[in-house]
Short mmCIF file of C-alpha atoms in Angstrom, two decimals:
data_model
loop_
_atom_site.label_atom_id
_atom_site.label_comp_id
_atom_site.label_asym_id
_atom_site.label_seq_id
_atom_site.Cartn_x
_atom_site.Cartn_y
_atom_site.Cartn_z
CA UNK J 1 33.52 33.62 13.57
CA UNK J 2 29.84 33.48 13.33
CA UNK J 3 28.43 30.16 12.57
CA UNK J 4 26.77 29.29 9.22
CA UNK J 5 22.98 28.95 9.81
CA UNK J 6 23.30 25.79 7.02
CA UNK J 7 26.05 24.51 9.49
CA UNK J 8 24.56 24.37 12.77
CA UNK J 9 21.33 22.55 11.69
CA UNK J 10 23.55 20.16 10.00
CA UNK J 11 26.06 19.17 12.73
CA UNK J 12 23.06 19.29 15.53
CA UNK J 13 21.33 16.39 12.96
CA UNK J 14 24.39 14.57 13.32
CA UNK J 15 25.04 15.21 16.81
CA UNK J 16 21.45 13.80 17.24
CA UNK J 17 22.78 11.02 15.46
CA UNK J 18 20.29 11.33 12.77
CA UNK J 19 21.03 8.80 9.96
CA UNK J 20 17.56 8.71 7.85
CA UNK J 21 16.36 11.61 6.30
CA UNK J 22 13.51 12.25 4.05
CA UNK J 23 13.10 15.56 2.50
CA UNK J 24 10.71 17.97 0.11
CA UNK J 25 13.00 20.61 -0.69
CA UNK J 26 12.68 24.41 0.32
CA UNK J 27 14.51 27.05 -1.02
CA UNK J 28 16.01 28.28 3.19
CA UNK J 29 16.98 23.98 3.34
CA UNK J 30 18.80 23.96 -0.17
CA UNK J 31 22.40 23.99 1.80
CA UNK J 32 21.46 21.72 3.96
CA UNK J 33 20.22 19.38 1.79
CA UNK J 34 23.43 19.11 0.20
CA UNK J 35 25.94 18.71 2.99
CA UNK J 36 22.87 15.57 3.83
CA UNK J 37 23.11 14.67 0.48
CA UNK J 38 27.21 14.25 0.63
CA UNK J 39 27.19 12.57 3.86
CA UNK J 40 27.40 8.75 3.77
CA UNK J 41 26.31 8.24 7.07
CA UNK J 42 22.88 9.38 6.36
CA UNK J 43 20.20 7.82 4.17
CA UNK J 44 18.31 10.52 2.34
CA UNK J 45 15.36 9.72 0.65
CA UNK J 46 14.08 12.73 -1.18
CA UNK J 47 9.55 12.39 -1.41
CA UNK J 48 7.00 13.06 -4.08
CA UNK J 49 5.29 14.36 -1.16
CA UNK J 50 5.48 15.33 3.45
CA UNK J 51 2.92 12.46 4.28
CA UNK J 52 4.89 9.92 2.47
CA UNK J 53 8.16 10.99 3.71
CA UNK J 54 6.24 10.88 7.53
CA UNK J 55 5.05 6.88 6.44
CA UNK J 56 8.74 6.36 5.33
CA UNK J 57 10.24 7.25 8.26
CA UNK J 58 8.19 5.20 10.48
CA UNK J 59 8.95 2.08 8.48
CA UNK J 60 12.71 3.09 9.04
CA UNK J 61 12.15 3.96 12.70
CA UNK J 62 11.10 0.39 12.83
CA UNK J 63 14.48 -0.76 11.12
CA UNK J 64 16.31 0.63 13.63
CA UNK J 65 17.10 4.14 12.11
CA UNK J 66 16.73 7.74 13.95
CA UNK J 67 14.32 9.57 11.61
CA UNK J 68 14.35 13.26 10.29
CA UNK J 69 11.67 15.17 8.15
CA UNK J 70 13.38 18.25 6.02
CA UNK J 71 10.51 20.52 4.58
CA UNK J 72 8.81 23.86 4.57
CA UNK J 73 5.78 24.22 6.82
CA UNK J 74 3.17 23.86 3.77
CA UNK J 75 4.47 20.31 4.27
CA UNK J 76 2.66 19.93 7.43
CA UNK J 77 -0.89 20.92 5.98
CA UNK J 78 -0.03 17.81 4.00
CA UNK J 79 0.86 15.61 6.75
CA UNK J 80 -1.64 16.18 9.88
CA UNK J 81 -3.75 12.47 9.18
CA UNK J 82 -0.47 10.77 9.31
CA UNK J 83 0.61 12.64 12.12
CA UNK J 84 -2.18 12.05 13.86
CA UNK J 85 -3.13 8.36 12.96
CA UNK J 86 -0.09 6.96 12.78
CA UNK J 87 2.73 9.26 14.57
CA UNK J 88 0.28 9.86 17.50
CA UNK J 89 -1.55 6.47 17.63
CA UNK J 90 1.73 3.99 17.38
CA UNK J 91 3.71 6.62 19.65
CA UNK J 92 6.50 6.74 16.84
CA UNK J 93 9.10 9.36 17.58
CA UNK J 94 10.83 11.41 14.50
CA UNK J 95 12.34 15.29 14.17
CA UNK J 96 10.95 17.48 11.87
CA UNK J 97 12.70 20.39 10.86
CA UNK J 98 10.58 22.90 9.35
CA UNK J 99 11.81 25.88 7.30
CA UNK J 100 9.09 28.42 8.43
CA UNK J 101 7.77 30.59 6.00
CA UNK J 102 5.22 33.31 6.02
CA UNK J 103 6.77 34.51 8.96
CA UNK J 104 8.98 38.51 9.09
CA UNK J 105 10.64 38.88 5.86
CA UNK J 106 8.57 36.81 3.52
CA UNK J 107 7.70 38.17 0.05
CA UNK J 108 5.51 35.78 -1.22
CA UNK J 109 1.95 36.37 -0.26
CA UNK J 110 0.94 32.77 -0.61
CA UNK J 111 3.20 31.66 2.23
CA UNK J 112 1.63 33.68 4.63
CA UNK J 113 -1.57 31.38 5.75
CA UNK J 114 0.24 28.82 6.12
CA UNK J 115 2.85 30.97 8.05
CA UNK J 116 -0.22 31.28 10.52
CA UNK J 117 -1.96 28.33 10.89
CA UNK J 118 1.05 26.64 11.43
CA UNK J 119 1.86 26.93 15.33
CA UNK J 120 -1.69 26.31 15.69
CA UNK J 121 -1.64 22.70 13.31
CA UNK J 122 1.02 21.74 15.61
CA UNK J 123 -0.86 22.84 18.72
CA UNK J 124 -3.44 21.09 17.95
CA UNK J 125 -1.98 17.67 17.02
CA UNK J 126 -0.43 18.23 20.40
CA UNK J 127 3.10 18.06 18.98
CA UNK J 128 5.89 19.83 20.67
CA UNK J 129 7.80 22.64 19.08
CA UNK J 130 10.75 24.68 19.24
CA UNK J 131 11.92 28.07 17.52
CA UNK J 132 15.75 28.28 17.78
CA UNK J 133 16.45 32.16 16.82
CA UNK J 134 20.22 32.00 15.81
CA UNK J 135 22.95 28.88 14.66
CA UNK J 136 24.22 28.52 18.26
CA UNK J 137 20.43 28.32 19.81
CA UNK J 138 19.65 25.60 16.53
CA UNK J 139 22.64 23.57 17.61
CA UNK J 140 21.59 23.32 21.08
CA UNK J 141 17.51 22.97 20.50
CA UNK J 142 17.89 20.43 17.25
CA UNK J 143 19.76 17.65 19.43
CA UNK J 144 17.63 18.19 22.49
CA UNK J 145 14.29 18.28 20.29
CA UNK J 146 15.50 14.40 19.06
CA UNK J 147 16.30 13.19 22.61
CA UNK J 148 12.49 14.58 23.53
CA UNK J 149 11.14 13.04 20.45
CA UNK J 150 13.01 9.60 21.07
CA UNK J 151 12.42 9.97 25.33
CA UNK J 152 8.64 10.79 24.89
CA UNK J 153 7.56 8.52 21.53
CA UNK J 154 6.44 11.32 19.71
CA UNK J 155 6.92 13.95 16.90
CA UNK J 156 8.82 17.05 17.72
CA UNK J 157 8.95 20.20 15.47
CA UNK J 158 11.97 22.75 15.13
CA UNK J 159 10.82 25.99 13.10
CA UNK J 160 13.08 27.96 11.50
CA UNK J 161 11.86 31.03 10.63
CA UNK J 162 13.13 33.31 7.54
CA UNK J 163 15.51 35.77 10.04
CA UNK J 164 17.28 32.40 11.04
CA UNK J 165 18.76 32.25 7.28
CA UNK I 1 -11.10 -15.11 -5.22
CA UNK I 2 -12.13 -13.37 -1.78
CA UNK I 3 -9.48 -10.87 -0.74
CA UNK I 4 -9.54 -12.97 3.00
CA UNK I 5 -8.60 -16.21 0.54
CA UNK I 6 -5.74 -14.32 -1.17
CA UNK I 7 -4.30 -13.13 2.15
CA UNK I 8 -4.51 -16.49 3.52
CA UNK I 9 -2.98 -17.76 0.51
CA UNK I 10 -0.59 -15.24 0.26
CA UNK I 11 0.58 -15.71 4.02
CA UNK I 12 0.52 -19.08 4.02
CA UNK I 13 3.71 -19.08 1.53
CA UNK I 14 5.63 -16.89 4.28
CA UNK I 15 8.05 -17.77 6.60
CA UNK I 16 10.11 -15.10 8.28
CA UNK I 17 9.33 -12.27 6.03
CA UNK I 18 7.78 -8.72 7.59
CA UNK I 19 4.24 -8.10 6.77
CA UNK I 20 2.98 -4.63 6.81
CA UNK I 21 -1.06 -4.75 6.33
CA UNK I 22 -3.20 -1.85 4.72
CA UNK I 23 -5.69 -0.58 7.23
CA UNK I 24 -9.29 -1.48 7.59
CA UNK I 25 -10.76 -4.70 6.51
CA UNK I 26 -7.80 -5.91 4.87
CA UNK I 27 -5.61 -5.61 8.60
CA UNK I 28 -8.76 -7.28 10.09
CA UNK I 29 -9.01 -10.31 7.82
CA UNK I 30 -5.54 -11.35 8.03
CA UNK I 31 -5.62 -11.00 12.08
CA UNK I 32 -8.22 -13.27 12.05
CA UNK I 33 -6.44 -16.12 9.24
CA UNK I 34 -3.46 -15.67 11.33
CA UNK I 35 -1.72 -13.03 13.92
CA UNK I 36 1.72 -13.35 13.60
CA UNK I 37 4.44 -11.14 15.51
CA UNK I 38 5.79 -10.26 12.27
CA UNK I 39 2.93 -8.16 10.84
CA UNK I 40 2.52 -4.84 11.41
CA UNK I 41 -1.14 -3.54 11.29
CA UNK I 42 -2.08 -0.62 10.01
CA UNK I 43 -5.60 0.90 11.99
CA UNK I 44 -5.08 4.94 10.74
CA UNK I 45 -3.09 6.93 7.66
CA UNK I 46 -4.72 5.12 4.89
CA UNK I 47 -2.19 5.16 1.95
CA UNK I 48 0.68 4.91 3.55
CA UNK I 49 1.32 0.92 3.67
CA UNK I 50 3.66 1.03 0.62
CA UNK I 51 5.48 3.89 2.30
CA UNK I 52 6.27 2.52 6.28
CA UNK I 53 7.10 -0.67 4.07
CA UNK I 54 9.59 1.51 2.42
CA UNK I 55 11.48 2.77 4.92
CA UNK I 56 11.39 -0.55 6.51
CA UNK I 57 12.97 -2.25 3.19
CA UNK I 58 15.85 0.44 3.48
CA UNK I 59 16.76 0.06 7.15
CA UNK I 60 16.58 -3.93 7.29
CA UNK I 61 17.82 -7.12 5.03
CA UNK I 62 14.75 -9.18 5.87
CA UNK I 63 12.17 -9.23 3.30
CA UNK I 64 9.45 -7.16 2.95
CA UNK I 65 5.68 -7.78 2.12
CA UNK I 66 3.40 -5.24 1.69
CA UNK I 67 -0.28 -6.18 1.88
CA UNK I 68 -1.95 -2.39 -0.01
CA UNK I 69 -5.35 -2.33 -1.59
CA UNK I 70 -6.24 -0.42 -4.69
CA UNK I 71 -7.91 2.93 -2.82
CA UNK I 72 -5.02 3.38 -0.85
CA UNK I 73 -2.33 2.63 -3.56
CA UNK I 74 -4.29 5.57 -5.86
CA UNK I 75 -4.49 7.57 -2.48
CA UNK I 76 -0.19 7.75 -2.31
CA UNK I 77 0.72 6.95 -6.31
CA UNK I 78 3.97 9.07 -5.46
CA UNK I 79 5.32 6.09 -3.17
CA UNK I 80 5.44 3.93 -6.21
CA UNK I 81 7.97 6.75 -7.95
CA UNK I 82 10.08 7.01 -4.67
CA UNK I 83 9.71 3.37 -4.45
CA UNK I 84 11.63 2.67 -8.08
CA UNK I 85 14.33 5.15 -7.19
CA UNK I 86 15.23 3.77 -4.08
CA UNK I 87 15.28 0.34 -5.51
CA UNK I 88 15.41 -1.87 -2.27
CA UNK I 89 15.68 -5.42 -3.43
CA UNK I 90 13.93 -7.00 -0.04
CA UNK I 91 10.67 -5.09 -0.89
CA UNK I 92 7.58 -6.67 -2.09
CA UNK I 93 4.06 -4.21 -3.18
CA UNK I 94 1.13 -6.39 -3.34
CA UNK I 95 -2.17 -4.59 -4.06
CA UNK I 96 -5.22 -6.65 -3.70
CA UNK I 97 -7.51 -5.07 -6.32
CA UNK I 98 -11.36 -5.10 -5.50
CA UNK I 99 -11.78 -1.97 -7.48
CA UNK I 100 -13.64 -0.04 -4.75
CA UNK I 101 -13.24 1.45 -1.31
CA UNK I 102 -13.79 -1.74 0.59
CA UNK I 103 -14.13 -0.71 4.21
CA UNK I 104 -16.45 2.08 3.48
CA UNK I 105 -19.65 0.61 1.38
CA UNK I 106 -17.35 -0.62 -2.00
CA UNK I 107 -17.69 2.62 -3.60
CA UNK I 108 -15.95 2.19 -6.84
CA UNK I 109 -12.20 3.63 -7.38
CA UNK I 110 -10.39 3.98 -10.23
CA UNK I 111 -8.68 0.71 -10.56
CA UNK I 112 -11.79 -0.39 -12.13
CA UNK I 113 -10.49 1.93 -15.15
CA UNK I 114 -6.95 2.07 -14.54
CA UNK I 115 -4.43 -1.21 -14.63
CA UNK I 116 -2.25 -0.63 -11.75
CA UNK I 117 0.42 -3.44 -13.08
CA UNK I 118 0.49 -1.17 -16.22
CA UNK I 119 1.16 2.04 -14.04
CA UNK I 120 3.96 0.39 -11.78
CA UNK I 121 5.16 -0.81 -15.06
CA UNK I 122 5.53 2.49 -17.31
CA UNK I 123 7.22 4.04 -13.34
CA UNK I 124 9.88 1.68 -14.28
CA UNK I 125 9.25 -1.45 -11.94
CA UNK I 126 11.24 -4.81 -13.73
CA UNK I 127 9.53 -7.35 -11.68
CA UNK I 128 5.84 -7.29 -11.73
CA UNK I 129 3.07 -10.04 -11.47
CA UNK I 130 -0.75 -10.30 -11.79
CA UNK I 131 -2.42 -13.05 -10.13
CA UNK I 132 -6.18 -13.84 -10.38
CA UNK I 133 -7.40 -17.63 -9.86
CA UNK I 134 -4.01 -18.70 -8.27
CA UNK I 135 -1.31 -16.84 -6.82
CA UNK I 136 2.06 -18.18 -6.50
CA UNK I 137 3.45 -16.31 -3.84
CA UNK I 138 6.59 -18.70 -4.32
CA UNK I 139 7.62 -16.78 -7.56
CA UNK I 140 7.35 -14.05 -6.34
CA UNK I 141 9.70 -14.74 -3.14
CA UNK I 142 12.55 -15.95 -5.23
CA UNK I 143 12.09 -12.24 -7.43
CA UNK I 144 15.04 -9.56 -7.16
CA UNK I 145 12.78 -6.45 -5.93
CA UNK I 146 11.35 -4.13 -6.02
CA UNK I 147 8.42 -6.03 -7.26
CA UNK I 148 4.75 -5.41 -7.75
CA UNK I 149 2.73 -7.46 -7.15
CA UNK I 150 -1.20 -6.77 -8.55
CA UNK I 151 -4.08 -9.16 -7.41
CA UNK I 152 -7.28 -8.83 -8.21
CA UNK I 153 -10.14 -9.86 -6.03
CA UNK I 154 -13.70 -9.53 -5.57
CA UNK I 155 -15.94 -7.58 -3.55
CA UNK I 156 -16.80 -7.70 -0.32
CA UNK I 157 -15.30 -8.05 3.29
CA UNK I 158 -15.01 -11.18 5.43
CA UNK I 159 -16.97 -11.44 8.03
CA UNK I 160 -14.28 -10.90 10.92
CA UNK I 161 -14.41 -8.92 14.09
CA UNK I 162 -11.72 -5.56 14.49
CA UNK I 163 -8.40 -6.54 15.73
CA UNK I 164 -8.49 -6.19 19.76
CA UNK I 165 -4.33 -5.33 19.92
CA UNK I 166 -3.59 -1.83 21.20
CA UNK I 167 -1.75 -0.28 18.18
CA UNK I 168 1.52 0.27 20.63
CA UNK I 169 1.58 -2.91 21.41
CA UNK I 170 1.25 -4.29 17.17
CA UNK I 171 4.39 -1.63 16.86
CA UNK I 172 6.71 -3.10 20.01
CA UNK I 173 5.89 -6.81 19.42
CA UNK I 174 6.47 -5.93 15.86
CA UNK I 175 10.38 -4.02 16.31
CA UNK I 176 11.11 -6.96 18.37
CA UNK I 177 11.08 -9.17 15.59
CA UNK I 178 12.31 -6.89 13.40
CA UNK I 179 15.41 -6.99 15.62
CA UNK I 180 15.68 -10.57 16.30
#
C-alpha cells in the first residue's frame, strides 16, 4: 500500500527524534499537525507568528530539545532577520518543514510570489534545502535533513510542494 | 533609575537563574556590570528575547529571566499571547521601559503611550509587577510564573564598550550551564 503523504513526514520527524515543534498552520500540514498534536512525546507550541516560532526554538535547542518549524513558505518571508542574525550568527541547528505553495497546482494567485522567491530566500541566507517528491523520498530526506542540520549547526529546509499532497 | 542601575540591581538578586539579554545596549551594559556564564546575549533578531526565553522555560526547570526592552517587546507583542498559553511557571519577562529605541538615537516608541503592564495584564498574565525607584527582584523570584515584570527607566545608554565574546562562544558556554 502506498504511504500516506501526512504519514511519512510524521514518522521521519520522529525518526529524527524531533520532540519540539512550533507551528503556523497551513492548510497541506493540517494532518500533520494533528498526529503532532496527539503525540506526547512532542512539545508543540503553536505561534502568533514564523519568527517567533524560529526564537522559540532556539531557546528550546538550548534546553536540550531537537527543534522543528511546521509552516507554509510565506512563513519564511517572515523569518529571514532571525534566520540570519540569530540561526546563522549563533550556528543554531533546527528543521524546517515547509509546505510549498505557489508551486504546479496552486489556485490561489497570491501564493505564487512567494512560490518564487522562495528557493532564492533560502539561497541566499545560504540555508540548505531539500525537495522530497513522494512519502518514501520525505521519509528518507526529513531524517537526513535533521542529522545535517544538527552535524553542520545550521538551519535546513524540506519543501514540500503541492503534488507531494 | 538608569537602565545599567536596574540591570545591576536586577542581577545582583540572582543566583543560578538563566539570563537571556535583549540585544544592543541593554546586552552591553550588563556584560560590563557583570559577565556571567549563565547569560545568554543577544547581538542580532531584535524582538525575539521573550521568545528564545520561551522555549528555554519549556525545555528546562531552572528559572528563567528575561532582560527585553520596550521597542523590542512592541516589535514581537504575539510572544506575550503564546507566552500566557504555554504558561511555564520558571519564566520571568522583564521589560526595562525607556520609552524609545535606545540603541539607535532614543527615538520614541509607543510605550510612552501604551502601559505595557496593562497589555500583559488584559493577555491574561496573573503575576505582574511595576517597579520604578526600587525594584525588588526578591518578590518577584518567589512569584509562580509566568510573570511580567515592567520597569521603567530613563533615557540614555551607559557608557560601556560592545561585548568582545564571539556569539558561538556566548551560546556553548551558555548550554553548558544550562546542562550542569
Amino acid at each position: 500500500m502506498k504511504l500516506d503523504s501526512s504519514q511519512a513526514v510524521y514518522d521521519a520527524l520522529k525518526k529524527a527524534g524531533i520532540d519540539f515543534i512550533v507551528s503556523v498552520p497551513c492548510v497541506n500540514l493540517g494532518k500533520v499537525l494533528k498526529m503532532i498534536e496527539c503525540d506526547p512525546e512532542i512539545t508543540h507550541v503553536p505561534v502568533t507568528r514564523e519568527e517567533e516560532g524560529f526564537g522559540i526554538c532556539a531557546g528550546a535547542f538550548m534546553g536540550g530539545r531537537k527543534p522543528a518549524i511546521l509552516m507554509q513558505n510565506s512563513g519564511l518571508g517572515n523569518s529571514v532577520n532571525v534566520l540570519a542574525s540569530l540561526f546563522k550568527l549563533y550556528r543554531f541547528p533546527i528543521l524546517m518543514v515547509i509546505s510549498q505553495r505557489g508551486t504546479l497546482g496552486e489556485g490561489i494567485s497570491a501564493q505564487i510570489p512567494m512560490g518564487k522567491a522562495t528557493s532564492k530566500i533560502l539561497d541566499a541566507l545560504d540555508v540548505p534545502y531539500f525537495n522530497p517528491q513522494t512519502p518514501d523520498e520525505a521519509l528518507e530526506v526529513i531524517e537526513k535533513s535533521w542529522k545535517l542540520a544538527e552535524t553542520g549547526s545550521m538551519p535546513v529546509g524540506v519543501l514540500l510542494n503541492i503534488t507531494f499532497w | 533609575m538608569k537602565r545599567i542601575d536596574a540591570i545591576s540591581r536586577i542581577t545582583g538578586q540572582l543566583k543560578d537563574e538563566l539570563v537571556i539579554c535583549n540585544i544592543g545596549f541593554p546586552s552591553r551594559e550588563l556584560y560590563h556590570v557583570k559577565d556571567s556564564k549563565t547569560h545568554f546575549y543577544m547581538m542580532g533578531s531584535m524582538g525575539m528575547a521573550s521568545s528564545i526565553g520561551l522555549g528555554l522555560s519549556m525545555s528546562t526547570d531552572k528559572k528563567v529571566v528575561v532582560l527585553d526592552g520596550d521597542g523590542s517587546v512592541l516589535m514581537n507583542l504575539g510572544s506575550l499571547v503564546t507566552t500566557y498559553n504555554q504558561n511555564p511557571e520558571n519564566l520571568i519577562l522583564v521589560v526595562l521601559d525607556n520609552g524609545c529605541y535606545g540603541s539607535t538615537g532614543c527615538q520614541k516608541t509607543y510605550a510612552s503611550t501604551v502601559n505595557l503592564k496593562k497589555v500583559a495584564e488584559s493577555i491574561g498574565f496573573r503575576k505582574t509587577f511595576f517597579f520604578k525607584d526600587e525594584i525588588n527582584f526578591n518578590e518577584v523570584l518567589k512569584s509562580k510564573g509566568p510573570v511580567f515584570v515592567h520597569v521603567k527607566v530613563e533615557k540614555g545608554n551607559a557608557k560601556v564598550p560592545i561585548i568582545d565574546m564571539d556569539p558561538c562562544a556566548v551560546k556553548t558556554r551558555f548550554m553548558k550551564e544550562v546542562k550542569s
